[in-house]
Coordinates of C-alpha atoms in Angstrom, one line a residue:
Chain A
X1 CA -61.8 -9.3 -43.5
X2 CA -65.1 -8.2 -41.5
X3 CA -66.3 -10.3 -38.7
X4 CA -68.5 -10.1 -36.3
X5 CA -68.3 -11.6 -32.4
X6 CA -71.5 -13.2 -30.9
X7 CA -71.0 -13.2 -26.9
X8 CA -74.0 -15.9 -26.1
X9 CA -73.4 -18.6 -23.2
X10 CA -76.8 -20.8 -24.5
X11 CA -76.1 -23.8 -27.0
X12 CA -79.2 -23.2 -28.1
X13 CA -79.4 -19.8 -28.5
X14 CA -76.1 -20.2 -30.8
X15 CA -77.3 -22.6 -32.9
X16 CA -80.0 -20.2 -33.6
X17 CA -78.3 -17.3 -34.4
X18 CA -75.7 -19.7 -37.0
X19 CA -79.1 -20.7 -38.8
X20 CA -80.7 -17.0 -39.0
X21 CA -77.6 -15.6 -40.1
X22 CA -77.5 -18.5 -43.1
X23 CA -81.2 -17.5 -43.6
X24 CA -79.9 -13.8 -44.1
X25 CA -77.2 -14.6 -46.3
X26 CA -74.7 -13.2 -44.3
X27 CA -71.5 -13.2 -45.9
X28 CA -69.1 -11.8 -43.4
X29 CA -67.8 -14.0 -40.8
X30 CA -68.6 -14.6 -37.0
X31 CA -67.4 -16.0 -33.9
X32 CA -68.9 -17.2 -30.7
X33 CA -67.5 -16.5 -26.9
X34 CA -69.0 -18.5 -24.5
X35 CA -68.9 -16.2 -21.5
X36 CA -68.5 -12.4 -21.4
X37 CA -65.0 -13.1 -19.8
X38 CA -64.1 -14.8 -22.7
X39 CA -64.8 -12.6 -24.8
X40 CA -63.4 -9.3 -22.8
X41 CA -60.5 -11.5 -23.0
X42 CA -60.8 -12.0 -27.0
X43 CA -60.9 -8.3 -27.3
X44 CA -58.7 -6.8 -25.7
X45 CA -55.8 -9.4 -26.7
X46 CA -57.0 -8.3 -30.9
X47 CA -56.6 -4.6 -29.4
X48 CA -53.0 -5.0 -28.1
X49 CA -51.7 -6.8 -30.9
X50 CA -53.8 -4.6 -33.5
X51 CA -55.3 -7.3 -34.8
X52 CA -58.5 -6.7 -37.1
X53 CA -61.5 -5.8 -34.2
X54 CA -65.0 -7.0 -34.9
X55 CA -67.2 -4.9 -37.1
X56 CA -70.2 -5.6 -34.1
X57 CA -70.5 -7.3 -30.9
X58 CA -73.8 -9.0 -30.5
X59 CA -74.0 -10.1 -26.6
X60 CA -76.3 -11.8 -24.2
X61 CA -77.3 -10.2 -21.2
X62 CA -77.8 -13.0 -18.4
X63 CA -74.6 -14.9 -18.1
X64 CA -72.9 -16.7 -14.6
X65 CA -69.9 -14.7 -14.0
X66 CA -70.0 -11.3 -15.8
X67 CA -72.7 -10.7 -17.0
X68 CA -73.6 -8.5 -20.8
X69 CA -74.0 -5.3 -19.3
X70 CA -70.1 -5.9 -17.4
X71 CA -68.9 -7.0 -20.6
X72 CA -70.2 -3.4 -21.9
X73 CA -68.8 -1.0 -18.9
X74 CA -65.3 -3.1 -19.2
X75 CA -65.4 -2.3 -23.3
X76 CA -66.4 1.6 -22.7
X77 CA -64.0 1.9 -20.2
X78 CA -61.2 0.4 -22.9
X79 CA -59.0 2.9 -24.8
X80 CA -59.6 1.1 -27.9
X81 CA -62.7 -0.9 -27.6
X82 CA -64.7 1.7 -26.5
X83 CA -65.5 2.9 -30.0
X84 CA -66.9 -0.8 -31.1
X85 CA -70.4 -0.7 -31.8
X86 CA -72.3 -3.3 -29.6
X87 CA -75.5 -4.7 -30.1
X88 CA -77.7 -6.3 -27.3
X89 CA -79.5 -9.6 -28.0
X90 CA -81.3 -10.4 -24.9
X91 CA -84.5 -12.6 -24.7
X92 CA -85.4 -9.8 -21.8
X93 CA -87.9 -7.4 -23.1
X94 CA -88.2 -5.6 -19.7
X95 CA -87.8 -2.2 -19.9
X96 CA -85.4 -1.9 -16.6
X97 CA -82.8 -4.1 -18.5
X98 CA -82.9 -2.0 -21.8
X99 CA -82.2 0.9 -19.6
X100 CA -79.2 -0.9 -17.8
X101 CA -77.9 -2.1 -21.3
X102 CA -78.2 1.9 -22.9
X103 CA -76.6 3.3 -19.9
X104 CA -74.1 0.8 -19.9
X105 CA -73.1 1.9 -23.3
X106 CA -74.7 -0.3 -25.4
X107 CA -75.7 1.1 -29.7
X108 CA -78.6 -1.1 -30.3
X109 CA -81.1 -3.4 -28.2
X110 CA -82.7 -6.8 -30.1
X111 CA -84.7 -9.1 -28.2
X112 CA -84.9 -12.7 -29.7
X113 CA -87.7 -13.1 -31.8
X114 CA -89.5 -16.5 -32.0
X115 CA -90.1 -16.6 -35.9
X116 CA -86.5 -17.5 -37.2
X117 CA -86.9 -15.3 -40.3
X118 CA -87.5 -12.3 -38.3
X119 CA -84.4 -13.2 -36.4
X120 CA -82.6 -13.3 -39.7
X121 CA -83.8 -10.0 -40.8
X122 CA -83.0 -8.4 -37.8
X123 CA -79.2 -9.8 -37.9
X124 CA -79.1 -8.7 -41.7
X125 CA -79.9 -5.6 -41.2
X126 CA -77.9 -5.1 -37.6
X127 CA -74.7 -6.5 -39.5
X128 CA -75.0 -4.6 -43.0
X129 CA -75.5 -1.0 -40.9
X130 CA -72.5 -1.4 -38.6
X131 CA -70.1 -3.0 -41.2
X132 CA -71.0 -0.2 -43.3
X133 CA -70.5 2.0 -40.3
X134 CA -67.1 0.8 -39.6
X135 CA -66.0 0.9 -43.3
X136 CA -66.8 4.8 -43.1
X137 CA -64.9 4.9 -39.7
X138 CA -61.9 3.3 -41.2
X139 CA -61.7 5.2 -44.6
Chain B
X1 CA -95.3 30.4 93.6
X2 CA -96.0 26.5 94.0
X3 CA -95.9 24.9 91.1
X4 CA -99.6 23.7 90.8
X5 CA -100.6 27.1 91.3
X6 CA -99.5 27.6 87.7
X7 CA -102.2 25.7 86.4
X8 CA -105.2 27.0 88.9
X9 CA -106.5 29.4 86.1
X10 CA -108.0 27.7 83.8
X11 CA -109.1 30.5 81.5
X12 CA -105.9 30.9 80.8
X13 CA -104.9 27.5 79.7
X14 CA -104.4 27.0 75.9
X15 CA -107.2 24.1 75.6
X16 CA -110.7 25.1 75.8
X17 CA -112.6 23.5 79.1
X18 CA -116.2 22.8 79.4
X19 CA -118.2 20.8 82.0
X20 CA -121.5 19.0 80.9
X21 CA -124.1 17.5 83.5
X22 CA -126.2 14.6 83.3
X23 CA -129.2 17.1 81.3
X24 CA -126.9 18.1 78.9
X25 CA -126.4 21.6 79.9
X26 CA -123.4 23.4 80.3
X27 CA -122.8 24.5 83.7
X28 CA -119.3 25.4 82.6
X29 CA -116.6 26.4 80.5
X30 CA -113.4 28.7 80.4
X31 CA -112.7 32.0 78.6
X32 CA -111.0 29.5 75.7
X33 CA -114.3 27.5 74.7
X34 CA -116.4 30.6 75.0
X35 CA -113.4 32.4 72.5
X36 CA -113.4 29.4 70.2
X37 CA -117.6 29.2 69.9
X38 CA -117.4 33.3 69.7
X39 CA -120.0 33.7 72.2
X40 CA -119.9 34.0 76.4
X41 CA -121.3 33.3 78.9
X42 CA -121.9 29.5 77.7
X43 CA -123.3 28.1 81.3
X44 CA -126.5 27.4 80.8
X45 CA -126.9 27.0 77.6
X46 CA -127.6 23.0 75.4
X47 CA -124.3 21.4 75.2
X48 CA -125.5 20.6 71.5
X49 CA -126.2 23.8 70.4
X50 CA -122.8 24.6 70.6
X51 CA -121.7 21.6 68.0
X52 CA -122.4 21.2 64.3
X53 CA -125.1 19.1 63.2
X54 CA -123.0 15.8 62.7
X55 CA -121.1 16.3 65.9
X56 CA -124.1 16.5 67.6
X57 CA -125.1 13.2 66.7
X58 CA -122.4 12.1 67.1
X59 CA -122.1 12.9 71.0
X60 CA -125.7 12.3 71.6
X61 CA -125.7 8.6 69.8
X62 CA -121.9 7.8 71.2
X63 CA -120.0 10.0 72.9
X64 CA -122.1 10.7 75.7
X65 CA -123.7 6.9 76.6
X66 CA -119.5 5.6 76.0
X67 CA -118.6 8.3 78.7
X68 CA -121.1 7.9 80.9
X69 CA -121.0 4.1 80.4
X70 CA -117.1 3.8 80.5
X71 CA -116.1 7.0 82.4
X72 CA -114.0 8.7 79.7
X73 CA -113.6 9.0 76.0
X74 CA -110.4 10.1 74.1
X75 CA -109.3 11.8 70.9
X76 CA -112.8 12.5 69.6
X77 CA -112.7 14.2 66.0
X78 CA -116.0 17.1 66.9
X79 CA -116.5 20.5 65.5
X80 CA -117.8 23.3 67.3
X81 CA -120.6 25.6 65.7
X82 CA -119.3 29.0 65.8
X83 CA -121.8 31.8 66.9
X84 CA -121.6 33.3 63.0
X85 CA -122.8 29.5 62.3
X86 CA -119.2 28.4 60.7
X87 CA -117.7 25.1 62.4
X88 CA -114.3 24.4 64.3
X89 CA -112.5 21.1 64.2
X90 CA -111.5 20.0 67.8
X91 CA -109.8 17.3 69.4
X92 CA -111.7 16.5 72.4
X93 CA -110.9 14.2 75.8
X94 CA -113.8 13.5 77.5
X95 CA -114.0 12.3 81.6
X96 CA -117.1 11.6 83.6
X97 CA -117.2 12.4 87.4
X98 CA -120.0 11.6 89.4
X99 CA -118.2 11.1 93.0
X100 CA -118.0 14.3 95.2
X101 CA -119.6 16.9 92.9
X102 CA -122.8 17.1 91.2
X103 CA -122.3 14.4 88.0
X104 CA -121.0 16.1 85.0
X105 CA -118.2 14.9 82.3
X106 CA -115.8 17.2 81.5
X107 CA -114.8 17.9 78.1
X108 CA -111.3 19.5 77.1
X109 CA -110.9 20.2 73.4
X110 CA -108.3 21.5 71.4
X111 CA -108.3 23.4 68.5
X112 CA -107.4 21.2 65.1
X113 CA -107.9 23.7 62.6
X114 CA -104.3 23.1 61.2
X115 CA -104.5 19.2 61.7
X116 CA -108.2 19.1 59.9
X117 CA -105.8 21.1 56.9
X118 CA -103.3 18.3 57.0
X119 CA -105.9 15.8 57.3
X120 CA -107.6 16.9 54.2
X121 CA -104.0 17.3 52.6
X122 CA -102.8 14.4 53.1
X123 CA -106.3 12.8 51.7
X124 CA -105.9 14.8 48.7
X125 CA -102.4 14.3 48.2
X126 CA -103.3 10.3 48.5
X127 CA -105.9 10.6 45.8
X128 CA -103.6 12.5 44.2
X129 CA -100.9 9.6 44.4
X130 CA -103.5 7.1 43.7
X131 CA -104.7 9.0 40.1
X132 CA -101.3 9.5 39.3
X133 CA -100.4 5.4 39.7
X134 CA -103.7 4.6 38.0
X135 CA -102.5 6.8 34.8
X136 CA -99.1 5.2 35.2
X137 CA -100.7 1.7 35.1
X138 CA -102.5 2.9 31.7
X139 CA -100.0 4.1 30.6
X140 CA -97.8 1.3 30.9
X141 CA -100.6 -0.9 29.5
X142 CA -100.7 1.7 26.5
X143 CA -97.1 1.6 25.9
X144 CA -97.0 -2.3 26.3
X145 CA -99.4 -2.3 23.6
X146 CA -98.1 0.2 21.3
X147 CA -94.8 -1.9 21.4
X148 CA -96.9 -5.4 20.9
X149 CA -98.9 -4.1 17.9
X150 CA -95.3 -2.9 16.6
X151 CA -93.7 -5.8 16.7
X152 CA -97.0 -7.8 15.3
X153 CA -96.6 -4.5 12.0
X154 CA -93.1 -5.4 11.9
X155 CA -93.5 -9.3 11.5
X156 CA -96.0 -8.6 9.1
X157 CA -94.3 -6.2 7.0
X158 CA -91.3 -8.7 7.0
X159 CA -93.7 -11.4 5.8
X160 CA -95.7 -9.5 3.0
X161 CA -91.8 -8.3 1.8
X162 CA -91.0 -12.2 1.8
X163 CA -94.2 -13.2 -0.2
X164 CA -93.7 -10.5 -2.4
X165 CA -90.0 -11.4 -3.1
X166 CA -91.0 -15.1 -3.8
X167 CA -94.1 -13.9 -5.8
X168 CA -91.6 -11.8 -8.0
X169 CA -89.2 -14.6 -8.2
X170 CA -91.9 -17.0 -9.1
X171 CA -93.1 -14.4 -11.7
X172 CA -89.8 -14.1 -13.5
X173 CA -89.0 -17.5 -13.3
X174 CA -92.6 -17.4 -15.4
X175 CA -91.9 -14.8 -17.8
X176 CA -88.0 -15.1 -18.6
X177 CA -86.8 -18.6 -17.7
X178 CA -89.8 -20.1 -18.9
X179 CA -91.1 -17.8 -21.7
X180 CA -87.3 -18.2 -23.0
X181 CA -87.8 -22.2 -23.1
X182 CA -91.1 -21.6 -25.4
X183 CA -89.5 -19.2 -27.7
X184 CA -86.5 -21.4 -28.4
X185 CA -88.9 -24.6 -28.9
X186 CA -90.7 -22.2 -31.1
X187 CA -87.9 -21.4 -32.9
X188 CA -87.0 -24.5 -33.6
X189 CA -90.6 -25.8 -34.6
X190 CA -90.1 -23.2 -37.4
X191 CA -86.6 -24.9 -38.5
X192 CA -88.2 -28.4 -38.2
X193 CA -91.0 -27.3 -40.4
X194 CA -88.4 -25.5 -43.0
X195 CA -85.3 -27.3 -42.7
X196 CA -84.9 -30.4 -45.1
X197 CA -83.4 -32.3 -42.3
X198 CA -86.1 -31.7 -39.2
X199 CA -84.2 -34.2 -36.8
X200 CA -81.3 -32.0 -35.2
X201 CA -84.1 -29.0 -34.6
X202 CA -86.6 -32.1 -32.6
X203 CA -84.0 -33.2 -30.6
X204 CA -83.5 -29.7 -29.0
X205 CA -87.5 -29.1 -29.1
X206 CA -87.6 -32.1 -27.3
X207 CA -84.6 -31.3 -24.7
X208 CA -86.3 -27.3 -24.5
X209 CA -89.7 -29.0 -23.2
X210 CA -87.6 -31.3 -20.9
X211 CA -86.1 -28.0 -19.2
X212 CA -89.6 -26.4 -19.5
X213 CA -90.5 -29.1 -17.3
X214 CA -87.7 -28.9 -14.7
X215 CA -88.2 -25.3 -14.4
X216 CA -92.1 -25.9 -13.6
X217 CA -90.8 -28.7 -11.0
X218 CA -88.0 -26.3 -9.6
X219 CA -91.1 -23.7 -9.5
X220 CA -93.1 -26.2 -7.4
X221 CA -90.7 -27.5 -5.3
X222 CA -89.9 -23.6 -4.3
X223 CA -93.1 -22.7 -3.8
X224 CA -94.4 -25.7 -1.6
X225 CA -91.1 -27.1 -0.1
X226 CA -92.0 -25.0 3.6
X227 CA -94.9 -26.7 5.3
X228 CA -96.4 -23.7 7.3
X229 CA -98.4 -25.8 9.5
X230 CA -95.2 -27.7 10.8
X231 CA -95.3 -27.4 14.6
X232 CA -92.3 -25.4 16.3
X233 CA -90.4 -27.2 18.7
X234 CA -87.0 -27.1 20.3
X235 CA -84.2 -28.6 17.3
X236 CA -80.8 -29.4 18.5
X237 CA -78.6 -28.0 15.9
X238 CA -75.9 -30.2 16.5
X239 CA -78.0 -33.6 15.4
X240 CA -79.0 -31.5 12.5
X241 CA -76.0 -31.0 11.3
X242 CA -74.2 -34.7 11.9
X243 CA -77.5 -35.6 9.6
X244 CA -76.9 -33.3 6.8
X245 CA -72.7 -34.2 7.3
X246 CA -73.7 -37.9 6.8
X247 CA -76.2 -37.0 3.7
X248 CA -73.6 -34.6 2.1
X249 CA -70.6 -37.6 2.8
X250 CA -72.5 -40.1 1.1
X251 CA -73.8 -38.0 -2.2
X252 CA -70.2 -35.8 -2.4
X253 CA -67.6 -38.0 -0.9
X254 CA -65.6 -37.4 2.6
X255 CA -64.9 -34.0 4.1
X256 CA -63.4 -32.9 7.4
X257 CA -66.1 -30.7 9.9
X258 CA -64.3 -28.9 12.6
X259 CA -67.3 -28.0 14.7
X260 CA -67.9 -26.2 18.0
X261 CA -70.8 -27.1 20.1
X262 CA -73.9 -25.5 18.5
X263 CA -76.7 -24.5 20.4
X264 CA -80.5 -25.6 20.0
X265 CA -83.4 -23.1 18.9
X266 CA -86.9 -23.1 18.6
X267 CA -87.6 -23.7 15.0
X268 CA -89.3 -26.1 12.2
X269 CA -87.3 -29.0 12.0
X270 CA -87.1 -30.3 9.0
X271 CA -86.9 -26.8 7.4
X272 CA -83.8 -26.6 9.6
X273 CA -82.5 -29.7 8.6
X274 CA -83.2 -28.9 4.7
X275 CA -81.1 -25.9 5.8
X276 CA -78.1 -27.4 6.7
X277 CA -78.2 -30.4 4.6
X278 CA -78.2 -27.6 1.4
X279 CA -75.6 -25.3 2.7
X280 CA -73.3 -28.7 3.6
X281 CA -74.4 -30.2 0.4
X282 CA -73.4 -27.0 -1.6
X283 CA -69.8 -27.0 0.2
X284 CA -69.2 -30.5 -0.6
X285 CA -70.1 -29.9 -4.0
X286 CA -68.0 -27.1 -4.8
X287 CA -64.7 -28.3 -3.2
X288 CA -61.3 -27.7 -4.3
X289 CA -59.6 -31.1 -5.9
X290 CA -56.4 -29.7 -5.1
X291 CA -57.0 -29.7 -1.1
X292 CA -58.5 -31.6 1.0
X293 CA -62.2 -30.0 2.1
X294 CA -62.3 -28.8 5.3
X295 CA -65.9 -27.0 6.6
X296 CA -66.0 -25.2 10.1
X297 CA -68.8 -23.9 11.7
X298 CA -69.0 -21.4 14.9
X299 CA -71.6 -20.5 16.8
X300 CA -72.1 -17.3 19.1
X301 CA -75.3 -15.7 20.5
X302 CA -75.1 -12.5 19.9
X303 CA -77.8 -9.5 20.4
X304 CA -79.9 -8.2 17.4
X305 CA -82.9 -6.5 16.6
X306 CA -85.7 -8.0 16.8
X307 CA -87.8 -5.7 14.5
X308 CA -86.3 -6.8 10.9
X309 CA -88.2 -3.9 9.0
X310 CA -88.7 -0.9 10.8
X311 CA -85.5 0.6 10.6
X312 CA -86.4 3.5 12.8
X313 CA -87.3 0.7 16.5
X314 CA -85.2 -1.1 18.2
X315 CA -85.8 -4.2 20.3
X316 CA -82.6 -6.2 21.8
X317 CA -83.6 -10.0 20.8
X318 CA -81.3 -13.0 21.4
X319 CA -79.9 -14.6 18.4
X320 CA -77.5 -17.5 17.8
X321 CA -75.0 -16.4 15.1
X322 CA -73.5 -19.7 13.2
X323 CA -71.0 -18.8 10.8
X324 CA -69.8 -21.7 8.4
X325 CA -66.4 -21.2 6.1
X326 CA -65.5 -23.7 3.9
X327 CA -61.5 -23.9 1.8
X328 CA -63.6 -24.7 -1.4
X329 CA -63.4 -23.4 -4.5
X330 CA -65.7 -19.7 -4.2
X331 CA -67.4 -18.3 -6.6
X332 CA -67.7 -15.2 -8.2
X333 CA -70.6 -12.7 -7.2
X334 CA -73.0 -13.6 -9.9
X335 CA -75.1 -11.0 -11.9
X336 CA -78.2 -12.2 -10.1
X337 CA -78.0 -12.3 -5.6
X338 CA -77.3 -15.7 -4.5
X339 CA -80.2 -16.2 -2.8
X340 CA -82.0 -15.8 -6.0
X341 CA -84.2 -18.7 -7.7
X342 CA -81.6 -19.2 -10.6
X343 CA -83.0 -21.2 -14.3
X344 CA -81.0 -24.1 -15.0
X345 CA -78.8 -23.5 -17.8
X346 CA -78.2 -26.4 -19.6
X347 CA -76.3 -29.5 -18.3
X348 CA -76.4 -27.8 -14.8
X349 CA -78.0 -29.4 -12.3
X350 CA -80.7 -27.3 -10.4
X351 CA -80.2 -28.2 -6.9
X352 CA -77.3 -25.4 -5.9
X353 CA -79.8 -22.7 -7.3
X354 CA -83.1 -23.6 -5.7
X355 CA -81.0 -24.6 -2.7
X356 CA -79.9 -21.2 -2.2
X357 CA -83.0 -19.6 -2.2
X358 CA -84.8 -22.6 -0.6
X359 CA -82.0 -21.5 2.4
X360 CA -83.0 -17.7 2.6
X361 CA -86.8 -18.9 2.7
X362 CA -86.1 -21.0 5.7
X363 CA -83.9 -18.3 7.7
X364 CA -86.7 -15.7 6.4
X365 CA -89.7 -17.9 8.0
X366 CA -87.7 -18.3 11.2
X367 CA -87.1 -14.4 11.2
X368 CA -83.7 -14.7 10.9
X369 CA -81.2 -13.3 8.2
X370 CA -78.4 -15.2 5.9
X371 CA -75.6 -13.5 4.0
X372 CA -73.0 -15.4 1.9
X373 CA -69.3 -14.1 1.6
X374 CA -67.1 -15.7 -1.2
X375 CA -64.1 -15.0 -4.0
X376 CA -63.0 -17.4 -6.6
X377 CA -60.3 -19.3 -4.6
X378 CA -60.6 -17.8 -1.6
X379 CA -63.8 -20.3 -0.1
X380 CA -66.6 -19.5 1.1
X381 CA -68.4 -18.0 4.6
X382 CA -72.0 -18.2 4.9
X383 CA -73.4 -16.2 8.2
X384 CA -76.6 -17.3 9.6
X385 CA -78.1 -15.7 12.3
X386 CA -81.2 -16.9 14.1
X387 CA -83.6 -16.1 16.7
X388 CA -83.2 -18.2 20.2
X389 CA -86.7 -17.9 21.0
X390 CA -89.4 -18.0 18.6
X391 CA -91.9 -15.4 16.7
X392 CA -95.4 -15.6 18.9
X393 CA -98.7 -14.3 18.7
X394 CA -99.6 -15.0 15.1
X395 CA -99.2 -19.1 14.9
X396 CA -96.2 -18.1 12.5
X397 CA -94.0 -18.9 14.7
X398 CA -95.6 -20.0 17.9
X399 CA -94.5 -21.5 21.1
X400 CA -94.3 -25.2 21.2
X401 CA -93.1 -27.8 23.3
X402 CA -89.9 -29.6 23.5
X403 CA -89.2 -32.5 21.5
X404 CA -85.6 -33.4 21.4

């Protein structure tokens, strides 16, 4: 079963992203992590006990603790994880954080879009072109 | 021979001889004179012919009335005018006799070519000295200067760096915290327009413009919290900190405070107070349930440099080095420095985070430094270190009188 993992640390911000994915019609499913540790921690217990890995992380950015682009050094530095594909959904346009988040190893850079629809779009589109991806990978 | 007889020639005697009667005339003079002056016989000629012009009013206006009047004269500075018209210092003794020979004064002079050389010398080399103590002296002032107008660079540099750190602090706190706050309320405007139920997507419009708001206040408390005009006077850190013990007691609950004697410090008070009262405040706050809090602060002066941004000067200042560690619960190093103005996430309350950065504003203004040290578990050390004796010279930080 495809799933997808959504690393975001705002209520808010979680709520949204459960009502643009409805919008989009997204049929696989997805999980939240609270905190980057959290969901380091998800990972890499679904990577020892070769459980099924998400098809795409989506993950915040600014978050107490570790932080997004942590959570995306400790995944690249992973014998396993470091193939996931990992998408950055930051409310941070700024063009020193997108550089941070692509050296750090991230696929794909979103910012949060006000209008909800375009938020829905964007999702669609992020989740059918890496769960596509990762079928091809796994066949 | 007799002893005397050794001094009966007195062309031979190594001091020129020449007697002087009442018309001015010279009726004699030995083989020295007439070898000095370069021209013999000298009896009969003017007595002032044979002196430079100066010397010879010199004699005529004092010498001779003094001798004449007094009966001798000693260690007169004259020059002799040479036959080929060039002059010869001489040291002269002069005696007037007027019993038992024809009245005449007696002149013996002695050659001070070499002294008139040292003379000069020594007048040269005493210009010399005084030149040489008058560069000093502007030099000295220069230097003194120099080093004022560095340290005045230095405090400003340090002060445009701290406006510009708060300026960009205040603009992200603008742009991200706050621009985040309007696109989620935005957001959810668009649901509550769309969704058949509009109620769950108002509430959290309603609770986005309330943190909108609280950012805006955090914002303006940061920005306006330091009163710049606030006199500086002499705070007594210790009654500081049994105030901001009491405060952090009553809001946090009991805590033990092992703490030496702490010195005071020329400084804002209540910015100091505002300083302990967080950093105590913050300690009590974050304490371990499983122990009991204990909080102990140290204090050392210690030297420092005074310049804070030229890397390159050095300047020994005095500084009083308070370090307080805590057996609470630490935290992690966050993504953002901990001095930071931090966004209130939600259900958080936004006192640690402005007081932070309200902290490093106050040890900034009073040109000190503050550096935090903690693990998760392990407590927290928080290092302060502050100037003894104020910044001057710019009202900044100026001198002011005692109060406490």
């Amino acid at each position: 079963m495809t799933w997808m993992l959504f690393v975001e640390d705002d209520p808010d911000d979680a709520f949204l992203i459960g009502r643009a994915l409805e919008r989009a019609g997204v049929t696989a499913s997805f999980a939240f992590a609270g905190s980057a540790r959290e969901a380091l921690a998800r990972l890499e217990g679904a990577a020892a006990e070769s459980q099924r890995l998400p098809a795409v992380t989506f993950t915040d950015l600014n978050m107490p603790g570790m932080s997004g682009f942590d959570l995306l050094r400790r995944m690249r530095e992973h014998a396993v994880l470091r193939v996931l594909p990992v998408v950055v959904l930051s409310s941070s346009s700024s063009p020193r954080d997108l550089r941070e988040a692509c050296e750090a190893g991230a696929n794909a850079y979103m910012v949060k879009p006000v209008a909800l629809d375009e938020f829905a779009a964007m999702l669609g589109a992020a989740e059918r072109f890496w769960t596509r991806c990762n079928r091809t990978v796994q066949r | 021979m007799h002893p005397h007889c050794l001094l009966r020639s007195p062309d031979e005697l190594p001091c020129g001889l020449l007697a002087v009667d009442e018309e001015d005339r010279i009726v004699a003079a030995n083989r020295t004179v007439e070898a000095l002056v370069g021209a013999a016989p000298l009896a009969g000629r003017r007595f002032y012919e044979c002196l430079s012009a100066a010397s010879r009013i010199f004699c005529q206006t004092h010498v001779m009335p003094l001798v004449r009047l007094e009966g001798a004269a000693e260690e007169l500075h004259l020059a002799l005018r040479r036959h080929d018209g060039s002059d010869v210092p001489v040291l002269a003794n002069a005696v007037h006799r007027g019993a038992g020979t024809p009245p005449h004064t007696l002149f013996a002079l002695l050659p001070a070519v070499r002294r008139r050389r040292f003379e000069q010398e020594l007048v040269e080399a005493r210009r010399a000295a005084e030149e040489a103590l008058r560069s000093n002296a502007a030099l000295t002032a220069a230097r003194d200067r120099l080093e004022a107008h560095a340290t005045e660079l230095d405090r400003n540099l340090a002060r445009l760096a701290q406006r510009n750190q708060e300026l960009a602090t205040i603009t992200r706190m603008l742009f991200h915290d706050l621009g985040e706050q309007i696109r989620k309320i935005g957001s959810f405007a668009e649901l509550a327009r769309t969704d058949g139920d509009a109620a769950p997507a108002v509430a959290r419009i309603g609770a986005g413009a309330a943190r909108a708001q609280a950012l805006i206040d955090t914002l303006r408390r940061y920005a306006t919290f330091a009163d710049e005009h606030e006199p500086v006077t002499l705070v007594c850190l210790d009654e500081l900190v049994a105030d901001a013990r009491e405060a952090a007691t009553q809001r946090r609950g009991a805590f033990a405070l092992e703490a030496g004697a702490l010195p005071a410090v020329q400084g804002r008070r209540s910015q100091l107070a505002l300083l302990f009262e967080q950093l105590l405040d913050n300690a009590a706050k974050y304490r371990d349930p499983a122990q009991p809090l204990v909080v102990r602060l140290d204090a050392a002066t210690v030297g420092g440099n005074a310049f804070r941004m030229m890397v390159d000067r050095y300047r020994r200042g005095d500084f009083v080095r308070i370090t307080m560690t805590d057996n609470g619960l630490g935290f992690e190093r966050a993504a953002r420095p901990a001095f930071e103005l931090l966004a209130r996430k939600p259900g958080e309350s936004t006192i640690a985070h402005v007081g932070l950065a309200m902290c490093k504003r106050v040890v900034d203004n009073h040109g000190g430094s503050i550096a935090i040290d903690s693990a998760p578990g392990a407590g927290t050390t928080v290092t302060l270190m502050l100037p003894l004796q104020p910044e001057s010279g710019d009202g900044r930080l100026a001198e002011g009188s005692a109060t406490r």
